[in-house]
């Protein structure tokens, strides 16, 4: 990457890195949420609980991969003097988080499928 284009202002590179780290924190939170769902939603049937946990953990993995991809794309664009690449992933992640929260809320309030 360093051989491509010119070195951008270090403040922009550091801001890009902070954004990357924020996405990694989000990924870790999703993985932790998946583990918590598996451990604490004990009133649910095992397949439903496992599905919720697996979706959250997979979302965390996807978020981590997407963080690296976005960091590289932004760094490359800054080095080339191009516009930063657009991303729909934040909106997608927000919608998925709302849906996951509604599912878990439904399980907590209504009890969900019992074992």
PDB file of C-alpha atoms in Angstrom:
ATOM      1  CA  UNK A   1       0.000   0.000   0.000  1.00  0.00           C
ATOM      2  CA  UNK A   2       2.831   2.424   0.812  1.00  0.00           C
ATOM      3  CA  UNK A   3       4.110   2.227  -2.761  1.00  0.00           C
ATOM      4  CA  UNK A   4       0.773   3.461  -4.092  1.00  0.00           C
ATOM      5  CA  UNK A   5       0.172   7.192  -4.529  1.00  0.00           C
ATOM      6  CA  UNK A   6       1.481   9.743  -2.051  1.00  0.00           C
ATOM      7  CA  UNK A   7       1.436   9.594   1.713  1.00  0.00           C
ATOM      8  CA  UNK A   8      -1.666  11.377   3.014  1.00  0.00           C
ATOM      9  CA  UNK A   9      -1.659  13.758   5.960  1.00  0.00           C
ATOM     10  CA  UNK A  10      -1.041  11.550   8.992  1.00  0.00           C
ATOM     11  CA  UNK A  11      -4.144  12.943  10.720  1.00  0.00           C
ATOM     12  CA  UNK A  12      -6.342  11.433   8.007  1.00  0.00           C
ATOM     13  CA  UNK A  13      -4.576   8.091   8.230  1.00  0.00           C
ATOM     14  CA  UNK A  14      -4.984   8.092  12.006  1.00  0.00           C
ATOM     15  CA  UNK A  15      -8.666   8.992  11.687  1.00  0.00           C
ATOM     16  CA  UNK A  16      -9.084   6.113   9.237  1.00  0.00           C
ATOM     17  CA  UNK A  17      -7.390   3.808  11.743  1.00  0.00           C
ATOM     18  CA  UNK A  18      -9.677   4.995  14.569  1.00  0.00           C
ATOM     19  CA  UNK A  19     -12.683   4.236  12.390  1.00  0.00           C
ATOM     20  CA  UNK A  20     -11.257   0.774  11.718  1.00  0.00           C
ATOM     21  CA  UNK A  21     -10.825   0.195  15.446  1.00  0.00           C
ATOM     22  CA  UNK A  22     -14.421   1.309  16.090  1.00  0.00           C
ATOM     23  CA  UNK A  23     -15.618  -1.298  13.597  1.00  0.00           C
ATOM     24  CA  UNK A  24     -13.475  -3.936  15.314  1.00  0.00           C
ATOM     25  CA  UNK A  25     -15.051  -2.996  18.664  1.00  0.00           C
ATOM     26  CA  UNK A  26     -18.464  -3.410  17.064  1.00  0.00           C
ATOM     27  CA  UNK A  27     -17.429  -6.816  15.732  1.00  0.00           C
ATOM     28  CA  UNK A  28     -16.245  -7.881  19.181  1.00  0.00           C
ATOM     29  CA  UNK A  29     -19.514  -6.670  20.717  1.00  0.00           C
ATOM     30  CA  UNK A  30     -21.491  -8.760  18.234  1.00  0.00           C
ATOM     31  CA  UNK A  31     -19.415 -11.844  19.025  1.00  0.00           C
ATOM     32  CA  UNK A  32     -19.880 -11.178  22.747  1.00  0.00           C
ATOM     33  CA  UNK A  33     -23.617 -10.712  22.198  1.00  0.00           C
ATOM     34  CA  UNK A  34     -23.771 -14.057  20.425  1.00  0.00           C
ATOM     35  CA  UNK A  35     -22.006 -15.773  23.300  1.00  0.00           C
ATOM     36  CA  UNK A  36     -24.289 -14.038  25.799  1.00  0.00           C
ATOM     37  CA  UNK A  37     -27.397 -15.063  23.852  1.00  0.00           C
ATOM     38  CA  UNK A  38     -26.259 -18.672  23.883  1.00  0.00           C
ATOM     39  CA  UNK A  39     -25.536 -18.612  27.606  1.00  0.00           C
ATOM     40  CA  UNK A  40     -28.414 -16.516  28.963  1.00  0.00           C
ATOM     41  CA  UNK A  41     -31.440 -17.169  26.760  1.00  0.00           C
ATOM     42  CA  UNK A  42     -31.966 -20.447  28.550  1.00  0.00           C
ATOM     43  CA  UNK A  43     -35.772 -20.285  28.337  1.00  0.00           C
ATOM     44  CA  UNK A  44     -35.559 -20.682  24.557  1.00  0.00           C
ATOM     45  CA  UNK A  45     -35.343 -23.940  22.709  1.00  0.00           C
ATOM     46  CA  UNK A  46     -31.795 -24.921  21.909  1.00  0.00           C
ATOM     47  CA  UNK A  47     -32.112 -24.584  18.093  1.00  0.00           C
ATOM     48  CA  UNK A  48     -33.579 -21.056  18.339  1.00  0.00           C
ATOM     49  CA  UNK A  49     -30.960 -19.950  20.855  1.00  0.00           C
ATOM     50  CA  UNK A  50     -28.174 -21.438  18.775  1.00  0.00           C
ATOM     51  CA  UNK A  51     -29.498 -19.725  15.649  1.00  0.00           C
ATOM     52  CA  UNK A  52     -29.579 -16.315  17.338  1.00  0.00           C
ATOM     53  CA  UNK A  53     -26.077 -16.842  18.727  1.00  0.00           C
ATOM     54  CA  UNK A  54     -24.717 -18.036  15.383  1.00  0.00           C
ATOM     55  CA  UNK A  55     -26.212 -15.080  13.506  1.00  0.00           C
ATOM     56  CA  UNK A  56     -24.670 -12.617  15.980  1.00  0.00           C
ATOM     57  CA  UNK A  57     -21.248 -14.295  15.870  1.00  0.00           C
ATOM     58  CA  UNK A  58     -21.352 -14.482  12.064  1.00  0.00           C
ATOM     59  CA  UNK A  59     -22.334 -10.795  12.002  1.00  0.00           C
ATOM     60  CA  UNK A  60     -19.293 -10.028  14.145  1.00  0.00           C
ATOM     61  CA  UNK A  61     -17.038 -11.928  11.766  1.00  0.00           C
ATOM     62  CA  UNK A  62     -18.560 -10.129   8.766  1.00  0.00           C
ATOM     63  CA  UNK A  63     -18.123  -6.780  10.512  1.00  0.00           C
ATOM     64  CA  UNK A  64     -14.427  -7.485  11.161  1.00  0.00           C
ATOM     65  CA  UNK A  65     -13.808  -8.483   7.542  1.00  0.00           C
ATOM     66  CA  UNK A  66     -15.705  -5.434   6.329  1.00  0.00           C
ATOM     67  CA  UNK A  67     -13.652  -3.206   8.660  1.00  0.00           C
ATOM     68  CA  UNK A  68     -10.408  -4.330   7.039  1.00  0.00           C
ATOM     69  CA  UNK A  69     -11.863  -3.934   3.559  1.00  0.00           C
ATOM     70  CA  UNK A  70     -13.138  -0.421   4.279  1.00  0.00           C
ATOM     71  CA  UNK A  71      -9.865   0.649   5.909  1.00  0.00           C
ATOM     72  CA  UNK A  72      -7.877  -0.496   2.861  1.00  0.00           C
ATOM     73  CA  UNK A  73     -10.284   1.159   0.402  1.00  0.00           C
ATOM     74  CA  UNK A  74     -10.176   4.475   2.304  1.00  0.00           C
ATOM     75  CA  UNK A  75      -6.402   4.424   2.706  1.00  0.00           C
ATOM     76  CA  UNK A  76      -5.966   3.701  -1.002  1.00  0.00           C
ATOM     77  CA  UNK A  77      -8.374   6.498  -1.964  1.00  0.00           C
ATOM     78  CA  UNK A  78      -6.530   8.991   0.263  1.00  0.00           C
ATOM     79  CA  UNK A  79      -3.184   7.996  -1.255  1.00  0.00           C
ATOM     80  CA  UNK A  80      -4.566   8.426  -4.762  1.00  0.00           C
ATOM     81  CA  UNK A  81      -6.279  11.730  -3.961  1.00  0.00           C
ATOM     82  CA  UNK A  82      -9.693  10.258  -4.806  1.00  0.00           C
ATOM     83  CA  UNK A  83     -13.031  10.657  -3.071  1.00  0.00           C
ATOM     84  CA  UNK A  84     -13.563   8.292  -0.170  1.00  0.00           C
ATOM     85  CA  UNK A  85     -15.538   5.199  -1.183  1.00  0.00           C
ATOM     86  CA  UNK A  86     -19.212   5.092  -0.173  1.00  0.00           C
ATOM     87  CA  UNK A  87     -20.402   2.355   2.149  1.00  0.00           C
ATOM     88  CA  UNK A  88     -23.861   1.010   2.835  1.00  0.00           C
ATOM     89  CA  UNK A  89     -22.579  -1.310   5.539  1.00  0.00           C
ATOM     90  CA  UNK A  90     -23.309   1.048   8.480  1.00  0.00           C
ATOM     91  CA  UNK A  91     -26.984   1.254   7.475  1.00  0.00           C
ATOM     92  CA  UNK A  92     -27.138  -2.510   6.917  1.00  0.00           C
ATOM     93  CA  UNK A  93     -25.565  -3.144  10.305  1.00  0.00           C
ATOM     94  CA  UNK A  94     -27.987  -0.732  11.975  1.00  0.00           C
ATOM     95  CA  UNK A  95     -31.016  -2.473  10.454  1.00  0.00           C
ATOM     96  CA  UNK A  96     -29.646  -5.907  11.381  1.00  0.00           C
ATOM     97  CA  UNK A  97     -29.007  -4.716  14.945  1.00  0.00           C
ATOM     98  CA  UNK A  98     -32.566  -3.425  15.254  1.00  0.00           C
ATOM     99  CA  UNK A  99     -33.940  -6.735  13.955  1.00  0.00           C
ATOM    100  CA  UNK A 100     -31.758  -8.744  16.344  1.00  0.00           C
ATOM    101  CA  UNK A 101     -32.806  -6.521  19.251  1.00  0.00           C
ATOM    102  CA  UNK A 102     -36.478  -6.989  18.370  1.00  0.00           C
ATOM    103  CA  UNK A 103     -36.066 -10.777  18.245  1.00  0.00           C
ATOM    104  CA  UNK A 104     -34.321 -10.857  21.616  1.00  0.00           C
ATOM    105  CA  UNK A 105     -36.880  -8.430  23.066  1.00  0.00           C
ATOM    106  CA  UNK A 106     -39.667 -10.683  21.833  1.00  0.00           C
ATOM    107  CA  UNK A 107     -38.016 -13.666  23.467  1.00  0.00           C
ATOM    108  CA  UNK A 108     -37.595 -11.823  26.749  1.00  0.00           C
ATOM    109  CA  UNK A 109     -41.123 -10.385  26.809  1.00  0.00           C
ATOM    110  CA  UNK A 110     -43.076 -13.289  25.346  1.00  0.00           C
ATOM    111  CA  UNK A 111     -40.878 -16.158  26.455  1.00  0.00           C
ATOM    112  CA  UNK A 112     -40.120 -17.493  22.982  1.00  0.00           C
ATOM    113  CA  UNK A 113     -40.126 -21.171  22.114  1.00  0.00           C
ATOM    114  CA  UNK A 114     -39.523 -23.141  25.283  1.00  0.00           C
ATOM    115  CA  UNK A 115     -37.308 -26.198  25.410  1.00  0.00           C
TER     116      UNK A 115
END
